[in-house]
Structure formats: C-alpha cells, structure tokens
PDB file of C-alpha atoms and ligand atoms in Angstrom:
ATOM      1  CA  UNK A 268      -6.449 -26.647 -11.483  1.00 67.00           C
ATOM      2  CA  UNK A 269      -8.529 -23.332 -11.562  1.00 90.00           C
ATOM      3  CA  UNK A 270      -7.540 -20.820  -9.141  1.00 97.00           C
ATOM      4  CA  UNK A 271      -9.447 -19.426  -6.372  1.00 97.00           C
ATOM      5  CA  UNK A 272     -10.008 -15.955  -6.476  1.00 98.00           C
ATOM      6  CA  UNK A 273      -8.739 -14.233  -3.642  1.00 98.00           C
ATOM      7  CA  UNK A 274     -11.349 -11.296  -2.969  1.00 98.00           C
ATOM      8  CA  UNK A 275      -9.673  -8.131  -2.676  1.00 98.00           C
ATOM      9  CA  UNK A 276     -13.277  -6.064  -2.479  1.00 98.00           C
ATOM     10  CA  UNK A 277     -14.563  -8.458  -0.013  1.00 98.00           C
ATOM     11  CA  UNK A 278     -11.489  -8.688   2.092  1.00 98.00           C
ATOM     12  CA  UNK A 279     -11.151  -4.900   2.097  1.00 98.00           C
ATOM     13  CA  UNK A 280     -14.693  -4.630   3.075  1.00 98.00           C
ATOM     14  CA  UNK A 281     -14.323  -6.661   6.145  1.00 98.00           C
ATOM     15  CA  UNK A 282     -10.950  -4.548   6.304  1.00 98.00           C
ATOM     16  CA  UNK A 283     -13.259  -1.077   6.673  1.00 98.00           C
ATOM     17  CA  UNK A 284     -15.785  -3.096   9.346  1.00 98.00           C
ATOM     18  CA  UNK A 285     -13.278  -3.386  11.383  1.00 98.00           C
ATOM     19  CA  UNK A 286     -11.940  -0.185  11.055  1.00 98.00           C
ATOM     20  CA  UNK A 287     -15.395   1.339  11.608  1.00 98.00           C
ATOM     21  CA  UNK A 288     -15.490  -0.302  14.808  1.00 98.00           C
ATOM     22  CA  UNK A 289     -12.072   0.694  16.268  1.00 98.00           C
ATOM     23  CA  UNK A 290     -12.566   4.449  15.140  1.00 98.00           C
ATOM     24  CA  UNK A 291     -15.959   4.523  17.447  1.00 98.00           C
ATOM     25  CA  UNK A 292     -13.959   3.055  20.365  1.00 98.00           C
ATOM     26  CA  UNK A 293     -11.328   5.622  19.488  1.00 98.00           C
ATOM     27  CA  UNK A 294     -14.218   8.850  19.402  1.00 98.00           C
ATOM     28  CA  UNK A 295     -15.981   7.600  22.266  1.00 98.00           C
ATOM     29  CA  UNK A 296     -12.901   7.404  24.599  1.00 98.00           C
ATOM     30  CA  UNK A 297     -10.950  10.748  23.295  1.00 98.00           C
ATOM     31  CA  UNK A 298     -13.719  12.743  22.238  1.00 98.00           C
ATOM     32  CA  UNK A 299     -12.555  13.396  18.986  1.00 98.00           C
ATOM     33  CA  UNK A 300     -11.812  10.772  15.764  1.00 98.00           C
ATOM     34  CA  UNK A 301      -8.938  10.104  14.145  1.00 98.00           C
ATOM     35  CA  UNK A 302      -7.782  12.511  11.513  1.00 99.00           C
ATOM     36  CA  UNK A 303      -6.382  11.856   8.391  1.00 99.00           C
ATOM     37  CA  UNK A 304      -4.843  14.734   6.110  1.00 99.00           C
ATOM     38  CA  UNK A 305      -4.274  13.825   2.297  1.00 98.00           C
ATOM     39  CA  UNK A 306      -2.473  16.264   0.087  1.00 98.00           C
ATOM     40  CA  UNK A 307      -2.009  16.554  -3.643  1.00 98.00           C
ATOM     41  CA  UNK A 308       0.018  18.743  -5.639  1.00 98.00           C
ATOM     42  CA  UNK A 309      -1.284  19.285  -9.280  1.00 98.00           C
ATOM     43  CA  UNK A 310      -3.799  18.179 -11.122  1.00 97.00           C
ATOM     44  CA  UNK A 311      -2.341  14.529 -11.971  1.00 97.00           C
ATOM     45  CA  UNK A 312      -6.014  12.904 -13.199  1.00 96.00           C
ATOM     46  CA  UNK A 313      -5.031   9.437 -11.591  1.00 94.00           C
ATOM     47  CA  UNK A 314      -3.577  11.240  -8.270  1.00 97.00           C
ATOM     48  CA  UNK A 315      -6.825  13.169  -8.433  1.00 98.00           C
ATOM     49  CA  UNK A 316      -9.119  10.410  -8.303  1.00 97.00           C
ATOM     50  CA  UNK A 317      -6.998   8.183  -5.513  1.00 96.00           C
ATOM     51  CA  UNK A 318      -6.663  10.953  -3.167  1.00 98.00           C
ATOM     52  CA  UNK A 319     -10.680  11.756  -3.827  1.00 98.00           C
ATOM     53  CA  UNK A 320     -11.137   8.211  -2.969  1.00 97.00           C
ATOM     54  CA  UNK A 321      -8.880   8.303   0.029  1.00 98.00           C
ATOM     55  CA  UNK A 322     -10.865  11.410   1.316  1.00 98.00           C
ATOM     56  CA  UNK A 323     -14.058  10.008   0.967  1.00 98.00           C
ATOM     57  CA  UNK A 324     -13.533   5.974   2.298  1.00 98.00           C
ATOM     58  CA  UNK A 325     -11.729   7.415   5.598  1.00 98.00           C
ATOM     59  CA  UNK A 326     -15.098  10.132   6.156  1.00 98.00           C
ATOM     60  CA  UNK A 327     -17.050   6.834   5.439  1.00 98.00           C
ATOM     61  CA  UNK A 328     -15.454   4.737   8.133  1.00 98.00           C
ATOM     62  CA  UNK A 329     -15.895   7.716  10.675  1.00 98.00           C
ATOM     63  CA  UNK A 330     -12.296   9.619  10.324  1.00 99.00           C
ATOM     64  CA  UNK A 331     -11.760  12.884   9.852  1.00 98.00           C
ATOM     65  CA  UNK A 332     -10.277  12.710   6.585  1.00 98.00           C
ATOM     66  CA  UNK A 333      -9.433  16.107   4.571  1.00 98.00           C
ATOM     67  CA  UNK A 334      -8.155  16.403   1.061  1.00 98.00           C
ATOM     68  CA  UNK A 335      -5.846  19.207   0.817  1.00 98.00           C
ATOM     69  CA  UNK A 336      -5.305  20.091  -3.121  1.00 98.00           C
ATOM     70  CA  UNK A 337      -2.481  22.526  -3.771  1.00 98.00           C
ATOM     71  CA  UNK A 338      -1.662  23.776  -6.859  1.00 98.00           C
ATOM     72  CA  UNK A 339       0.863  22.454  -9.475  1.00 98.00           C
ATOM     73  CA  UNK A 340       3.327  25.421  -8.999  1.00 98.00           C
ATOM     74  CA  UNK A 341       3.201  25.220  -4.738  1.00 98.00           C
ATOM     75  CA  UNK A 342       6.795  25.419  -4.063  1.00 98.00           C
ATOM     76  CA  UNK A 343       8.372  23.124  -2.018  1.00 98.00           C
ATOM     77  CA  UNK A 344       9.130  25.431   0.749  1.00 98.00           C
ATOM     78  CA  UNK A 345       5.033  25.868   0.849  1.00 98.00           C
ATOM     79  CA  UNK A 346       4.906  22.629   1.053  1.00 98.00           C
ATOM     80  CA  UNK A 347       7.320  21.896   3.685  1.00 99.00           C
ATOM     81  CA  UNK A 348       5.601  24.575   5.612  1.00 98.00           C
ATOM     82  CA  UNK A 349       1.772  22.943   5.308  1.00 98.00           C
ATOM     83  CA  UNK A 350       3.460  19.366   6.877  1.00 98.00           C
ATOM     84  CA  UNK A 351       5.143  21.385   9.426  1.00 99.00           C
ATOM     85  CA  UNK A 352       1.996  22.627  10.235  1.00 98.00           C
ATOM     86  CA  UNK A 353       0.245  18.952   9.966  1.00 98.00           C
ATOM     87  CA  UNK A 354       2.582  17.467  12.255  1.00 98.00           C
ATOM     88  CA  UNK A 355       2.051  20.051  14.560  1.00 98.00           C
ATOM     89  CA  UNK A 356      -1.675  19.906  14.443  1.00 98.00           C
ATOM     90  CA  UNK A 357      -2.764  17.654  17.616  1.00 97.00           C
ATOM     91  CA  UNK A 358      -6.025  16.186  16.124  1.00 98.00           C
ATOM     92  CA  UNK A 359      -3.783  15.434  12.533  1.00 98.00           C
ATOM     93  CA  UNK A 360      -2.985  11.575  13.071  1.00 98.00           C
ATOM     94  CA  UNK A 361      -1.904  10.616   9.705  1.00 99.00           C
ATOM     95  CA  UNK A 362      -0.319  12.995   7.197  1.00 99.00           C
ATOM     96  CA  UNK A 363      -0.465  11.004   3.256  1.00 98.00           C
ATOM     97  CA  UNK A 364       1.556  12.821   0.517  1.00 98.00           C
ATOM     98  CA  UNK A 365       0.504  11.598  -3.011  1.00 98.00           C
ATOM     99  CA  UNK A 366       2.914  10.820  -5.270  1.00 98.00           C
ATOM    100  CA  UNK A 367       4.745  11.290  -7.566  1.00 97.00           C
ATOM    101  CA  UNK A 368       4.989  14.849  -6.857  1.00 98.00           C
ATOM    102  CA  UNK A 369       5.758  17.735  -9.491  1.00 98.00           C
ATOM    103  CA  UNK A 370       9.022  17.592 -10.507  1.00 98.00           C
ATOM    104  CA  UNK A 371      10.654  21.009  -9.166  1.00 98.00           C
ATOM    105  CA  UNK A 372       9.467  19.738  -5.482  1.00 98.00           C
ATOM    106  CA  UNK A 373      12.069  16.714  -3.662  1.00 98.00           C
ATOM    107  CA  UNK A 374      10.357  13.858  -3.158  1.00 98.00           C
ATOM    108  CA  UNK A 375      12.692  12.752  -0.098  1.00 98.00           C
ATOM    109  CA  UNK A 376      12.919  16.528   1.230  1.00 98.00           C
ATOM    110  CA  UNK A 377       8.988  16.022   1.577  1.00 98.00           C
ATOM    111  CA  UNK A 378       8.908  13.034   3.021  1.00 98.00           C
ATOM    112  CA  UNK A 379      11.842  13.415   5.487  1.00 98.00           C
ATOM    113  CA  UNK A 380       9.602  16.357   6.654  1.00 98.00           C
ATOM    114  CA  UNK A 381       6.024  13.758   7.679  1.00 98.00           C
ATOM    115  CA  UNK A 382       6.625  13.423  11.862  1.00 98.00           C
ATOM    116  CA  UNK A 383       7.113   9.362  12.051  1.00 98.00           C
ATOM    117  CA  UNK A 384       4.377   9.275  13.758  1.00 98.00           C
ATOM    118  CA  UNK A 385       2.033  10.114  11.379  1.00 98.00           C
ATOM    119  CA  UNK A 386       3.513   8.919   8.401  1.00 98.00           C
ATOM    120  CA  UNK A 387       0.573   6.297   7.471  1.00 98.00           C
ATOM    121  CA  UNK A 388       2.232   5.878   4.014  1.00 98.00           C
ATOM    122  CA  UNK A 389       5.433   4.041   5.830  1.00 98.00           C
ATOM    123  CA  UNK A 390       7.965   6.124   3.838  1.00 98.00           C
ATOM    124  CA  UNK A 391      10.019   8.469   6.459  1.00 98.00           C
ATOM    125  CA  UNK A 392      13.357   6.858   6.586  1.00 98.00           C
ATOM    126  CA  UNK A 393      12.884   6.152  10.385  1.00 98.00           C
ATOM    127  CA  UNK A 394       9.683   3.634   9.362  1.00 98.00           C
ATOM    128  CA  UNK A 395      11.220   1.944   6.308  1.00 98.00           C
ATOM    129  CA  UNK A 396      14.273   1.673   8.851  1.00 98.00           C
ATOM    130  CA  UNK A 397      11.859   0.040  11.584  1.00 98.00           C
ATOM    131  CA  UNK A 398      10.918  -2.374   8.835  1.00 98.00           C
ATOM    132  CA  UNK A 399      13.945  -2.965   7.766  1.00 97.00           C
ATOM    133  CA  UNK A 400      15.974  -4.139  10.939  1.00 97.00           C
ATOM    134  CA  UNK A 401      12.176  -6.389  11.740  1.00 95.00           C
ATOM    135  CA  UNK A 402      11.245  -4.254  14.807  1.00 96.00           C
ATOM    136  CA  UNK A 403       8.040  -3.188  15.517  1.00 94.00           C
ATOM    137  CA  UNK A 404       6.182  -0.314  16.305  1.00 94.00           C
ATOM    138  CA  UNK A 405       6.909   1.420  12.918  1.00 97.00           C
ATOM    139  CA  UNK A 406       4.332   2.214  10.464  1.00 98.00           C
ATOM    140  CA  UNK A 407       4.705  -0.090   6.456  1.00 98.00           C
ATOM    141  CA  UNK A 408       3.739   1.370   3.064  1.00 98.00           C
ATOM    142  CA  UNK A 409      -0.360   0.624   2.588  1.00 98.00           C
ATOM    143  CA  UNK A 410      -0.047  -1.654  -0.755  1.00 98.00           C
ATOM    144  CA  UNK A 411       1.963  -4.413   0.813  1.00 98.00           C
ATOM    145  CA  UNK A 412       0.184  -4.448   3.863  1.00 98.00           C
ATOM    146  CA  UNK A 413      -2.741  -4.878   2.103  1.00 98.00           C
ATOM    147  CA  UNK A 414      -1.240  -7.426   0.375  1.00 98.00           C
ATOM    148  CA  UNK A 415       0.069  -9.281   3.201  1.00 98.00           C
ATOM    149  CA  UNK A 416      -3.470  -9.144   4.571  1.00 98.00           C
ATOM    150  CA  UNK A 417      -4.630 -11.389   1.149  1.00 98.00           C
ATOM    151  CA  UNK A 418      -2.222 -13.586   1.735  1.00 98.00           C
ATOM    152  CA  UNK A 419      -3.644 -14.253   5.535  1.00 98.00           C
ATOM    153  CA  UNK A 420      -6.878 -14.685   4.806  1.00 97.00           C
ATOM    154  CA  UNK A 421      -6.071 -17.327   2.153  1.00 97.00           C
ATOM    155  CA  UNK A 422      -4.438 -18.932   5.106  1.00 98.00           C
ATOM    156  CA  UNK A 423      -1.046 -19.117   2.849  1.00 98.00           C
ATOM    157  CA  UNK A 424       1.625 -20.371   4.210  1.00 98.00           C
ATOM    158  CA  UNK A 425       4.877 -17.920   4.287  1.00 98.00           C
ATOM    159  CA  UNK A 426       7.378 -20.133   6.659  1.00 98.00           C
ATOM    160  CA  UNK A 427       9.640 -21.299   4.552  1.00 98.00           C
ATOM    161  CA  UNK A 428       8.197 -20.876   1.339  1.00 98.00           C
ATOM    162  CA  UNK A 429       9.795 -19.571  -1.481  1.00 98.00           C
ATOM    163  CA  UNK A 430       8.744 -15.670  -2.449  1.00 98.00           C
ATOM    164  CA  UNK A 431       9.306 -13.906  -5.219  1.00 98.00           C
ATOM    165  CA  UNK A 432       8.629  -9.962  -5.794  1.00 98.00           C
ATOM    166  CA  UNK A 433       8.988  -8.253  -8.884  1.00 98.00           C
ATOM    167  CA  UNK A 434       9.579  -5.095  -8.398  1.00 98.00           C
ATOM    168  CA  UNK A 435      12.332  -2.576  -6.356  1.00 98.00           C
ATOM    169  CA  UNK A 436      10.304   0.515  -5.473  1.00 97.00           C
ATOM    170  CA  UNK A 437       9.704   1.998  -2.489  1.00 97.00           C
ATOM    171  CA  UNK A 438       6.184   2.154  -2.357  1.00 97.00           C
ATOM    172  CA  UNK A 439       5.612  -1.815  -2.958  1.00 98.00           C
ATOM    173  CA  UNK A 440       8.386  -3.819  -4.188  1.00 98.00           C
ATOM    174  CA  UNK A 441      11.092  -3.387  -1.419  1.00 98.00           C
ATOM    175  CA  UNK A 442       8.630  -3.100   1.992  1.00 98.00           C
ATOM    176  CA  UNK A 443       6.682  -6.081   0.502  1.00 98.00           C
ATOM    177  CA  UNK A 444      10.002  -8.441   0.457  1.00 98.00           C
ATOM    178  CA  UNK A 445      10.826  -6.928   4.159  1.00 98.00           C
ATOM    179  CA  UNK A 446       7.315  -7.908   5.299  1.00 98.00           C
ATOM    180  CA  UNK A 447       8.001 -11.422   3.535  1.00 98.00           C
ATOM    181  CA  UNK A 448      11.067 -11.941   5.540  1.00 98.00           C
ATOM    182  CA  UNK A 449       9.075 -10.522   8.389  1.00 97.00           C
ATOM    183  CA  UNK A 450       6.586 -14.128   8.502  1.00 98.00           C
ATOM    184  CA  UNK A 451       9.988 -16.272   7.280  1.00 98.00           C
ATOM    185  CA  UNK A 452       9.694 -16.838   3.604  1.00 98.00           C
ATOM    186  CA  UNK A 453      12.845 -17.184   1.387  1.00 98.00           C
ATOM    187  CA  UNK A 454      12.397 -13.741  -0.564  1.00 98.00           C
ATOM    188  CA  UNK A 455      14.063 -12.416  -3.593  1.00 98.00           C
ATOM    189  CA  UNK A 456      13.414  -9.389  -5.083  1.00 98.00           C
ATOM    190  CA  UNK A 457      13.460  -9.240  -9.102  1.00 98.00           C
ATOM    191  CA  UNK A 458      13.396  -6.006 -11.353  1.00 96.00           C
ATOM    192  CA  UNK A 459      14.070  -4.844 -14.678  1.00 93.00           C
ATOM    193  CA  UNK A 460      17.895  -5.782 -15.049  1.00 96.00           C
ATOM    194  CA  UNK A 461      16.960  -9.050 -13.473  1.00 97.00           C
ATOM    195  CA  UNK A 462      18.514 -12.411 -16.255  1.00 98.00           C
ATOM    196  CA  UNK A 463      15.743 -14.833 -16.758  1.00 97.00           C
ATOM    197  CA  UNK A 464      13.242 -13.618 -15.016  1.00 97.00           C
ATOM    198  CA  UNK A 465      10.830 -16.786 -16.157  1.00 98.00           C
ATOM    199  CA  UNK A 466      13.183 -19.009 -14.386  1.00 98.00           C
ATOM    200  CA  UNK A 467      13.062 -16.987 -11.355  1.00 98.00           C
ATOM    201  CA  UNK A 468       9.324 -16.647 -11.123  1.00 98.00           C
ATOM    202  CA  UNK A 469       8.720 -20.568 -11.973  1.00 98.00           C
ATOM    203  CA  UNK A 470      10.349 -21.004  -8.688  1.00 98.00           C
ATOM    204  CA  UNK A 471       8.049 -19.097  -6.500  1.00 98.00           C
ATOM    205  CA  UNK A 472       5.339 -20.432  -3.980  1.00 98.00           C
ATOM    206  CA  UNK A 473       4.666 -16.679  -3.724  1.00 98.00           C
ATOM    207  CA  UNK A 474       4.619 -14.922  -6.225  1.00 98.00           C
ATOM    208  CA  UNK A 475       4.374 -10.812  -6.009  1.00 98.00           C
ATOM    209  CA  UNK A 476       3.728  -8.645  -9.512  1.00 98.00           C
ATOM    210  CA  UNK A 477       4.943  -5.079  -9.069  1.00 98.00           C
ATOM    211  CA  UNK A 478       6.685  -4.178 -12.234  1.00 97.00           C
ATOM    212  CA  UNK A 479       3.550  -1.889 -13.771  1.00 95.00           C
ATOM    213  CA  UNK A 480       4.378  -3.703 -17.133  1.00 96.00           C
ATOM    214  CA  UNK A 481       0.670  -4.974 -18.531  1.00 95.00           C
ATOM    215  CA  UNK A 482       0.998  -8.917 -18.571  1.00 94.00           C
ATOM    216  CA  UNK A 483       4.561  -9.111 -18.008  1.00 96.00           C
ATOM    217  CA  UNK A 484       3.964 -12.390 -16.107  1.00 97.00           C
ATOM    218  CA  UNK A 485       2.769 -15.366 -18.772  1.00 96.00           C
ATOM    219  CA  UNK A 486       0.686 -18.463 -17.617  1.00 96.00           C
ATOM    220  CA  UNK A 487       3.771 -20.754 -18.041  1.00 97.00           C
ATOM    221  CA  UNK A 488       6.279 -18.734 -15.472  1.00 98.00           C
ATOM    222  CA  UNK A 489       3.718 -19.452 -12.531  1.00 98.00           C
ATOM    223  CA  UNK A 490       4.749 -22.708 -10.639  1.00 98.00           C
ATOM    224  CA  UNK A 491       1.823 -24.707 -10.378  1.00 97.00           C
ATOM    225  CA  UNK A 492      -0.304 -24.225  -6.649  1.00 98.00           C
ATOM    226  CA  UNK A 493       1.358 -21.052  -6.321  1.00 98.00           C
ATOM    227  CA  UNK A 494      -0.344 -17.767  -5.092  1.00 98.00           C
ATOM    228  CA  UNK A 495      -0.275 -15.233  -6.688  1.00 98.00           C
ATOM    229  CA  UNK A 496      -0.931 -11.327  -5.781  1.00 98.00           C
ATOM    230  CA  UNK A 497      -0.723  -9.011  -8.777  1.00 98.00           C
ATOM    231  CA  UNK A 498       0.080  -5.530  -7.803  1.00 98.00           C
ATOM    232  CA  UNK A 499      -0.079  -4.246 -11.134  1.00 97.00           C
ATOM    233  CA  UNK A 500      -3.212  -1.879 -13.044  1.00 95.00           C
ATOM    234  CA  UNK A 501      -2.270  -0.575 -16.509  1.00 94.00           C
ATOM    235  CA  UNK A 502      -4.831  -0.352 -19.473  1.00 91.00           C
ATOM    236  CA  UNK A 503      -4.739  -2.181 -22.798  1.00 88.00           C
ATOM    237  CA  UNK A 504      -4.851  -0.931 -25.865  1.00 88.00           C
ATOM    238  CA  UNK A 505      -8.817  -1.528 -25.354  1.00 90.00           C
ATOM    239  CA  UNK A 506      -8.207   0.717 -22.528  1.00 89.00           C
ATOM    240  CA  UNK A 507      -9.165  -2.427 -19.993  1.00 93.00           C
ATOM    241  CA  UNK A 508      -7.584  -2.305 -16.987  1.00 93.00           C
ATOM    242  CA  UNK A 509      -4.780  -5.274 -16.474  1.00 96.00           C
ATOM    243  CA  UNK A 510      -2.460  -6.173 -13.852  1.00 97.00           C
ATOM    244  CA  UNK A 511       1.253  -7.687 -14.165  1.00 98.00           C
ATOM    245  CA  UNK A 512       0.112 -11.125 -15.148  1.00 98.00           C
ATOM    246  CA  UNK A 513      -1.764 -12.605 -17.637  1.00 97.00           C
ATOM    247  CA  UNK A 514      -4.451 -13.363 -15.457  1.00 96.00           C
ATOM    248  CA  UNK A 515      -6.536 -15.858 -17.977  1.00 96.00           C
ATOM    249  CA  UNK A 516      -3.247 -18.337 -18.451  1.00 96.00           C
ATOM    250  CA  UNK A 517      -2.037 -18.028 -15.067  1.00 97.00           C
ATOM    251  CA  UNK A 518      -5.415 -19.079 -13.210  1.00 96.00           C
ATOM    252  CA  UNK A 519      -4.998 -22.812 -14.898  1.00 96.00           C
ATOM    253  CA  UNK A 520      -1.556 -23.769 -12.797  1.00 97.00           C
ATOM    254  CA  UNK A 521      -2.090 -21.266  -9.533  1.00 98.00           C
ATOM    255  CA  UNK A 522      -3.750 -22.322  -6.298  1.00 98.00           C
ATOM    256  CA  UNK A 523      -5.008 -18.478  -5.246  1.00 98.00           C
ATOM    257  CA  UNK A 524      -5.020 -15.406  -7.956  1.00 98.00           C
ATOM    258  CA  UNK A 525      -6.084 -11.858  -7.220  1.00 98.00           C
ATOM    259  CA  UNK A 526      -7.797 -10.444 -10.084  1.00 98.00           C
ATOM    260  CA  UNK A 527      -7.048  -6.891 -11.587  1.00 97.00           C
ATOM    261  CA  UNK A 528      -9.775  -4.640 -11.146  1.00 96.00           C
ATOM    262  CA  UNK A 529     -10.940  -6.424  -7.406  1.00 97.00           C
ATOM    263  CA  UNK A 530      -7.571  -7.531  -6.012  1.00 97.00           C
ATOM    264  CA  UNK A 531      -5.260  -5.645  -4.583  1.00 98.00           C
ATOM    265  CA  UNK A 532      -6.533  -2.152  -5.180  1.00 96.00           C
ATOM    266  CA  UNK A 533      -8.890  -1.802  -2.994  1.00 96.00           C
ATOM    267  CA  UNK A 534      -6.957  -3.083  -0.391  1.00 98.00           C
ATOM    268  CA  UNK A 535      -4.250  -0.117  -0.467  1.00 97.00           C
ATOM    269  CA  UNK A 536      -6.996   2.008   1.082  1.00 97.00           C
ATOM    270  CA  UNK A 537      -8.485  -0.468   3.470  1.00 98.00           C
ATOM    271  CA  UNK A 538      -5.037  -0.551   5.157  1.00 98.00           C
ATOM    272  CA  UNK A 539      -4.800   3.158   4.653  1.00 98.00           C
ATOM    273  CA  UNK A 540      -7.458   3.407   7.093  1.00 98.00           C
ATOM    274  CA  UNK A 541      -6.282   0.779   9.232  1.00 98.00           C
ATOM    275  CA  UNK A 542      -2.911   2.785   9.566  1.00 98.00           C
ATOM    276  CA  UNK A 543      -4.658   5.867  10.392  1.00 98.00           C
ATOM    277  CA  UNK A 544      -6.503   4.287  13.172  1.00 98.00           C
ATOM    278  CA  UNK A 545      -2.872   2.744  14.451  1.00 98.00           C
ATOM    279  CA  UNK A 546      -1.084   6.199  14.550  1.00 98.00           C
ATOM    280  CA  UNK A 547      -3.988   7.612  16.678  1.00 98.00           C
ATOM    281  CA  UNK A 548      -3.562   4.962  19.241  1.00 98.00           C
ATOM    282  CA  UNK A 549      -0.003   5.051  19.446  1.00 98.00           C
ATOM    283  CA  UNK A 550      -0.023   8.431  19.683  1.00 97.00           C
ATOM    284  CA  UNK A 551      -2.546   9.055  22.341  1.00 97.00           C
ATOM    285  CA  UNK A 552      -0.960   6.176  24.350  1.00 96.00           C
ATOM    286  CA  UNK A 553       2.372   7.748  23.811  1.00 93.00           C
ATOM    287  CA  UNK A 554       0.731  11.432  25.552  1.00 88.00           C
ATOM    288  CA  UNK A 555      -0.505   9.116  28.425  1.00 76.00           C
ATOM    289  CA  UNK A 556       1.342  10.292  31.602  1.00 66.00           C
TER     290      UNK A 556
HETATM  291  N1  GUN B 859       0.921   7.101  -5.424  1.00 60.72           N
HETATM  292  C1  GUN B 859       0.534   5.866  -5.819  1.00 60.72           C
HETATM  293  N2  GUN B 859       0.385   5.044  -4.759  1.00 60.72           N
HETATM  294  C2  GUN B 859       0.692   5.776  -3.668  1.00 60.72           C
HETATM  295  C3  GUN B 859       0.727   5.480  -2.269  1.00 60.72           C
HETATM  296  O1  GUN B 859       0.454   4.359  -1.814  1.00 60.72           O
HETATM  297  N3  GUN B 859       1.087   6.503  -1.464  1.00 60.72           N
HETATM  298  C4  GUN B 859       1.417   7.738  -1.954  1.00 60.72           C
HETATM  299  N4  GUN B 859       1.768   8.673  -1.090  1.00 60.72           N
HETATM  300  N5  GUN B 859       1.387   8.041  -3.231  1.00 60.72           N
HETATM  301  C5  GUN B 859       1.020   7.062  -4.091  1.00 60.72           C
END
C-alpha cells in the first residue's frame, strides 16, 4: 500500500483562510485586530528565521504581529520587564517567547512571567495544567495542535486506537500525548531511555515522531495502515532536510504519511495564528460586563 500524503501546506492554508476570516470579524466588531508580540533573544539563525516567519504570516492574515529582537546579552530581568509590559499592554493578545533562550536567562522564570491569557505558545504552567487535568478553556503548545488538526482532516480515527509519541518535551512530545488522551486513544509516550523502541512503535495505529533524530523511525517499525505524523526536520549530510522517519520505506506499509519539508511545519504557524485569534476572543469576552 502507498501512503497518502497528508498535506501539511494545503491544510495550513485552509488553516490561515479561516483565520483571515475570524480576524476581520474580530477588527470590525472591536475596532482594533488582534495583536501578536514575538520576541527573540540572540541571533540563533534558525530562531531568526521562525520568528521572521511568525511576524510576517500573522501581518498576512490581518494581525498585528510585531517581532521584538533583543540582543544576546538582554538580561533576564530586561526581559522579565518587556513581558510585564506585554501583558499589560491591552491591544497585546498573544505574547510568543522563542526558544531556546540564551543560556544565562531561565527558561521557566520567563515563561512563568507570559499572563495565561496570552500565552499562545501553551507553556505557562496554568495552560499545560488546563491540558493536563482535560479541561478546557486553556491555551496547547502550536506543534501538536497543528498536528492534531492533520490527523482530523484525514478523518483518523483516535477512539480507541493505539498512539504512540516519541518524544518527552514540552513543546511537542508531552502536550501531544495529553491531546491524544483528550479524543480517547490509548497513548504512550516513548523517549530516549525507552527498551525496544521498534516493538513499541510496530504497535501503533498512531504513530507521532518527535525525537529530532534524522530517520530514527525505519520502514519496518511502522504497523501497516498506520498514520503517521513526523514532527521531526534535521538535515543530512547532503544538507536535505529530513524528518524522524525514513519517509521512502515507511510510505509502503502506512495508510497516511506527512512528508518532511510540507507536513507538519507549516502547520505550527497556522495554529499559531489560530491561537492568537482565540486569546483575543476570550479576552474581550472575559472584559464584557
Ligand atoms: N522553538 C522551536 N519551536 C518553538 C515553539 O513552538 N515555540 C517557542 N516559543 N519556541 C520554539
């Protein structure tokens, strides 16, 4: 069996339509559009790019999205004193701290700091909590809800079936298994010090790559119909971008693939924007008397 492709470019397209349409409702009934703040620290070439990106796609879509670039030695006071700022800023919906920072500034000091509210990245302790316990109304980390939006619109099945994410961070690997659990699959979460990791993945219906190990995943540890969603984008040695799984083998025995470039990447934005748009409404509905 040959896979079908599941179209992360397309998907995230239709993603940013409907964005596009929700942030004019949004303008036209507050008088102002949803703002997005992104902010870098340093000069990290692949940080610089994805923030760029992040800048431009939201302006695109009709937010007001603003790239704040700090330089590598900003202390973290500084820092802590821009987000209080952010979070007091009234037309500031969404407040997106690239990571990883530099290494003299506390990641969780940082992100303890982003008002829930407009923490679009899903990271404050009170949204990963949300997520946790399954209640709503908390904002999840952009990758896996991208992700999770792939699987939909390949009309997979989660009830019940068997998933399998490799990977523990908290960017991808941990919120992807809670939104897993979320729609009732069976999830287990496998990482580096995982034994037999083959066996493991052979028994997944869904099957999640988020080690960041190039082609980590062979064709013969992919059960055959499965889907599978590769989160992964290193370079060769030819410096070709490749994902977690050896995409050529695996196609043969899964039902759905998502290719690396075209899969899941583009998708982390698309819900990006999609989160943005959420935190304004919530928050203007929330100021409501
Ligand atoms: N660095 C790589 N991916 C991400 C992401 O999704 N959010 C943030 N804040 N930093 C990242």
């Amino acid at each position: 069996m040959a896979a079908k492709i599941l179209d992360g470019k397309a998907i995230a397209q239709k993603v940013r339509d409907e964005v596009r349409e929700g942030v004019a409702r949004f303008a036209a009934a507050h008088g102002r559009p949803p703002g997005l703040e992104v902010v870098l620290v340093g000069e990290d070439p692949a940080s610089v790019t994805h923030t760029r990106n992040k800048e431009r796609v939201s302006n695109e879509v009709g937010i007001r999205g603003r790239l704040r670039a700090l330089p590598a030695g900003t202390t973290e006071a500084e820092l802590l004193a821009l987000i209080a700022a952010l979070n007091a800023d009234d037309a500031v919906d969404g407040i997106l701290v690239q990571l990883p920072l530099p290494g003299h500034i506390r990641e969780h000091a940082v992100l303890d700091a982003i008002a829930p509210a407009k923490d679009v990245d899903g990271l404050h302790p009170v949204n990963a909590g949300l997520l946790a316990l399954g209640r709503p109304g908390g904002l999840a980390p952009c990758t896996p809800v991208g992700c999770m939006r792939l699987l939909a619109e390949a009309g997979v099945e989660l009830a019940g079936a068997r998933a399998v994410v490799v990977g523990r961070s908290h960017l991808v690997g941990r919120p992807m298994a809670q939104l897993l659990l979320a729609q009732h699959a069976t999830v287990a979460i496998a990482h580096s010090r995982t034994r037999d990791l083959r066996a493991i993945c052979r028994e997944a219906d869904v099957l999640v790559a988020a080690a960041g190990k190039a082609k980590l995943i062979g064709g013969d540890w992919i059960k055959e119909g499965a889907t599978v969603i590769d989160v992964g984008m290193s370079r060769d040695d030819a410096g070709k971008l490749v994902g977690d799984v050896d995409f050529e083998a695996a196609r043969g025995r899964a039902a759905w693939i998502t290719p690396v470039p075209g899969g899941v990447g583009p998708m982390t934005i698309a819900s990006l924007l999609e989160a943005t748009l959420r935190a304004a409404e919530a928050r203007v509905a929330k100021q409501r008397p």
